[in-house]
PDB file of C-alpha atoms in Angstrom:
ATOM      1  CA  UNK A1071       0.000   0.000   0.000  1.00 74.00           C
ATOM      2  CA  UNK A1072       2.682   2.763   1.031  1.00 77.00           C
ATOM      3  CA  UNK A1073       4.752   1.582  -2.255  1.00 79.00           C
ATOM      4  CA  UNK A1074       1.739   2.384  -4.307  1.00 82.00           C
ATOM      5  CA  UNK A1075       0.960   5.585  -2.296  1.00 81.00           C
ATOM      6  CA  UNK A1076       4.774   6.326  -3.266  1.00 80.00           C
ATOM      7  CA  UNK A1077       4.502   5.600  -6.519  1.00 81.00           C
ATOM      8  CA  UNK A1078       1.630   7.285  -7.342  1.00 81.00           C
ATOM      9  CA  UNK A1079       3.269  10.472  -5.556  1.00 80.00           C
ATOM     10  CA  UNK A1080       6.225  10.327  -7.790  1.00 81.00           C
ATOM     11  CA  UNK A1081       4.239   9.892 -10.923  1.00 85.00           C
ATOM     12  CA  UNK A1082       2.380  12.836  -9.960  1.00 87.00           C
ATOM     13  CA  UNK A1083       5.767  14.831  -9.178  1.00 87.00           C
ATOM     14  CA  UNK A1084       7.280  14.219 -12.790  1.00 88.00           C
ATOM     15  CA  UNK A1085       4.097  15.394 -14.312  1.00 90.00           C
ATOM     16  CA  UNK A1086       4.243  18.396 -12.486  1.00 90.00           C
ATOM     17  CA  UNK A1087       7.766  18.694 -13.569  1.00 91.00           C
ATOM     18  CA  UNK A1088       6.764  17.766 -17.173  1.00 92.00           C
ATOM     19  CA  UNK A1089       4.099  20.255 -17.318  1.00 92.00           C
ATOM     20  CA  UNK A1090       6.467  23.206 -15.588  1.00 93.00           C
ATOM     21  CA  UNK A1091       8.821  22.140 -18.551  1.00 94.00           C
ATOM     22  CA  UNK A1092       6.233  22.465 -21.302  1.00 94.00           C
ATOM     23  CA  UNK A1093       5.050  25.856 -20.093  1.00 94.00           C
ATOM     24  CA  UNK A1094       8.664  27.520 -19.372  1.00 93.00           C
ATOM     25  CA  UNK A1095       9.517  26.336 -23.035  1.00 94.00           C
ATOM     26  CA  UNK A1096       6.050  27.572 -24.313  1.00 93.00           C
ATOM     27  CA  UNK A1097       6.923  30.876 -22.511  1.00 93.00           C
ATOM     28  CA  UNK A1098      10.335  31.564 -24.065  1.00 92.00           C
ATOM     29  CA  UNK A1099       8.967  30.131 -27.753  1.00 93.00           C
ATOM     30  CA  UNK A1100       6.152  33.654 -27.096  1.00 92.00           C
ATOM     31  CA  UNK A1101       9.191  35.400 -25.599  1.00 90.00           C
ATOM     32  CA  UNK A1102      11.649  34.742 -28.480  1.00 90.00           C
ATOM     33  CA  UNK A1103       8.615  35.276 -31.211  1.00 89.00           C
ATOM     34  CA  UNK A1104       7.303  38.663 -29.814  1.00 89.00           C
ATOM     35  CA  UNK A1105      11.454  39.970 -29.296  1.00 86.00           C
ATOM     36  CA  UNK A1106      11.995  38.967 -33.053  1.00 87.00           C
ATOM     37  CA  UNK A1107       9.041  40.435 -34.473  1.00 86.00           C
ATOM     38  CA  UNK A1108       9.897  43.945 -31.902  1.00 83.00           C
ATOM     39  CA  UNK A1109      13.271  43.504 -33.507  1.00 82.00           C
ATOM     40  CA  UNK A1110      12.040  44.339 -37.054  1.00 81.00           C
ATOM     41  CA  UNK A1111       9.993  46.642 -36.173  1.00 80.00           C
ATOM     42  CA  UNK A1112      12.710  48.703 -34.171  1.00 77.00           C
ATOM     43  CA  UNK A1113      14.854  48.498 -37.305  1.00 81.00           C
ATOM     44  CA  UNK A1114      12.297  49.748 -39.282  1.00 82.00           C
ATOM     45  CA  UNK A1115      11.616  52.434 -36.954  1.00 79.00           C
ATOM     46  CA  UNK A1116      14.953  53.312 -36.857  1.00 80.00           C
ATOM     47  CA  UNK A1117      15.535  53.001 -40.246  1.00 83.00           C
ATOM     48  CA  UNK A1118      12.454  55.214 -40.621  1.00 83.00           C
ATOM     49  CA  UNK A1119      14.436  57.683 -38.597  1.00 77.00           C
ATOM     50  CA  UNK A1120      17.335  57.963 -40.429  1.00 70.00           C
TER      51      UNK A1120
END
């Protein structure tokens, strides 16, 4: 019974960890999209500016 118990602890420990994993790499994949997209539009403002 306390294996089990144990067991079903740990399964539910490295899904939390799975799911933290999935959402910090979610998070940078917005992160990196919405800095690359500022980026050309910073150039072009700059550019703009010139």
């Amino acid at each position: 019974m306390a294996f089990l118990v144990a067991g079903l602890l740990l399964n539910t420990e490295l899904r939390i960890v799975q799911i933290m994993a999935a959402a910090s790499i979610f998070a940078y994949t917005i992160a990196a999209v919405l800095m690359f997209r500022d980026r050309r539009r910073i150039a072009g403002f700059l550019r703009r500016n010139e």
